[in-house]
Amino acid sequence: MAFDISVATTWILFLALFPISFFWLRRAWRIVMKRDFSEVAIKRGESPADPEKFAPYEMAINLVCGVILLSVIVAVVTGSWEYSTWSAIAGSTIWCKFFASFALSRHAHASWIKGKA
């Protein structure tokens, strides 16, 4: 196996899965066990008016995506999946998590919600 750019990007993606899954699972742990809502639906550094309302959704997003990435790590280490499979699952999970968290934060800070109080 020759070391080229594709091998380097493969290793970068695989090694990045460790801290990404750690932070997402830690965030889910903080929401569930410590009742820490400081990182729920953040928009421009500010929490929504009622972060506890959106905490279950943020916890579910982080927990599901963290577990998927953890299973990808296990599958790569055990050699269960080939490169195209695990890289597609990992990449799709990362993008879906970003989009879901972005959508949740925009929904939590929506102006039409504030008018119904």
Coordinates of C-alpha atoms in Angstrom, one line a residue:
M1 CA 0.0 0.0 0.0
A2 CA 1.5 3.3 -1.1
F3 CA 1.0 6.4 1.0
D4 CA -0.9 8.9 -1.1
I5 CA -3.6 11.5 -0.5
S6 CA -6.4 9.0 -0.4
V7 CA -4.7 7.0 2.4
A8 CA -4.1 10.2 4.3
T9 CA -7.7 11.4 4.0
T10 CA -8.9 7.9 5.0
W11 CA -6.8 8.0 8.2
I12 CA -7.9 11.6 8.9
L13 CA -11.6 10.6 8.6
F14 CA -11.1 7.5 10.8
L15 CA -9.1 9.3 13.5
A16 CA -11.6 12.2 13.5
L17 CA -14.4 9.7 14.4
F18 CA -13.0 9.3 17.9
P19 CA -13.3 12.9 19.2
I20 CA -16.5 13.5 17.3
S21 CA -18.3 10.6 18.8
F22 CA -16.8 11.4 22.2
F23 CA -18.1 15.0 22.2
W24 CA -21.6 14.0 20.9
L25 CA -22.0 11.2 23.4
R26 CA -20.7 13.5 26.2
R27 CA -23.2 16.2 25.1
A28 CA -26.1 13.6 25.3
W29 CA -24.8 12.5 28.7
R30 CA -24.8 16.0 30.0
I31 CA -28.3 16.6 28.8
V32 CA -29.8 13.4 30.3
M33 CA -27.8 12.8 33.5
K34 CA -26.6 16.3 34.5
R35 CA -29.6 18.2 33.2
D36 CA -27.2 20.7 31.6
F37 CA -29.1 22.6 28.9
S38 CA -26.3 25.1 28.2
E39 CA -25.5 23.6 24.8
V40 CA -29.1 22.9 23.6
A41 CA -30.1 24.7 20.4
I42 CA -27.4 27.3 20.4
K43 CA -27.8 30.1 17.9
R44 CA -25.1 32.8 17.8
G45 CA -23.9 31.8 21.3
E46 CA -27.3 32.2 22.9
S47 CA -29.7 29.5 24.2
P48 CA -33.4 29.7 23.4
A49 CA -35.9 31.0 25.8
D50 CA -36.9 27.5 27.0
P51 CA -33.9 25.1 26.3
E52 CA -35.5 22.3 28.4
K53 CA -38.3 22.1 25.8
F54 CA -35.8 21.3 23.0
A55 CA -33.4 19.2 25.2
P56 CA -34.9 15.8 24.3
Y57 CA -34.5 16.4 20.6
E58 CA -30.9 17.6 21.0
M59 CA -30.1 14.6 23.2
A60 CA -31.6 12.2 20.6
I61 CA -29.7 13.7 17.8
N62 CA -26.4 13.5 19.7
L63 CA -27.0 10.1 21.1
V64 CA -28.1 8.5 17.8
C65 CA -25.3 10.0 15.8
G66 CA -22.7 9.3 18.5
V67 CA -23.7 5.6 18.7
I68 CA -23.6 5.3 14.9
L69 CA -20.1 6.7 14.8
L70 CA -19.1 4.4 17.6
S71 CA -20.4 1.4 15.7
V72 CA -18.5 2.6 12.7
I73 CA -15.3 2.7 14.7
V74 CA -15.9 -0.8 16.0
A75 CA -16.7 -2.1 12.5
V76 CA -13.5 -0.6 11.1
V77 CA -11.3 -2.0 13.9
T78 CA -12.8 -5.4 13.5
G79 CA -12.7 -5.3 9.7
S80 CA -16.4 -5.9 9.2
W81 CA -17.0 -3.2 6.6
E82 CA -15.1 -2.2 3.6
Y83 CA -13.9 1.4 3.1
S84 CA -16.8 2.6 0.9
T85 CA -19.4 1.4 3.4
W86 CA -17.9 2.8 6.6
S87 CA -16.9 6.1 5.0
A88 CA -20.3 6.6 3.5
I89 CA -22.0 5.9 6.8
A90 CA -19.6 8.1 8.8
G91 CA -19.8 11.0 6.4
S92 CA -23.6 10.8 6.1
T93 CA -24.0 10.7 9.8
I94 CA -21.8 13.7 10.4
W95 CA -23.6 15.8 7.8
C96 CA -27.1 14.7 9.0
K97 CA -26.1 15.6 12.6
F98 CA -25.0 19.1 11.5
F99 CA -28.2 19.7 9.5
A100 CA -30.5 18.3 12.3
S101 CA -28.8 20.4 15.0
F102 CA -28.9 23.5 12.7
A103 CA -32.6 23.0 12.0
L104 CA -33.3 22.5 15.7
S105 CA -31.5 25.6 16.7
R106 CA -33.3 27.7 14.1
H107 CA -36.7 26.2 15.2
A108 CA -35.9 26.9 18.8
H109 CA -35.1 30.6 18.1
A110 CA -38.0 31.1 15.6
S111 CA -39.7 34.4 15.9
W112 CA -43.2 32.9 15.5
I113 CA -42.7 30.8 18.6
K114 CA -42.1 33.8 20.8
G115 CA -45.4 35.5 19.7
K116 CA -47.5 32.6 21.1
A117 CA -46.4 32.9 24.7

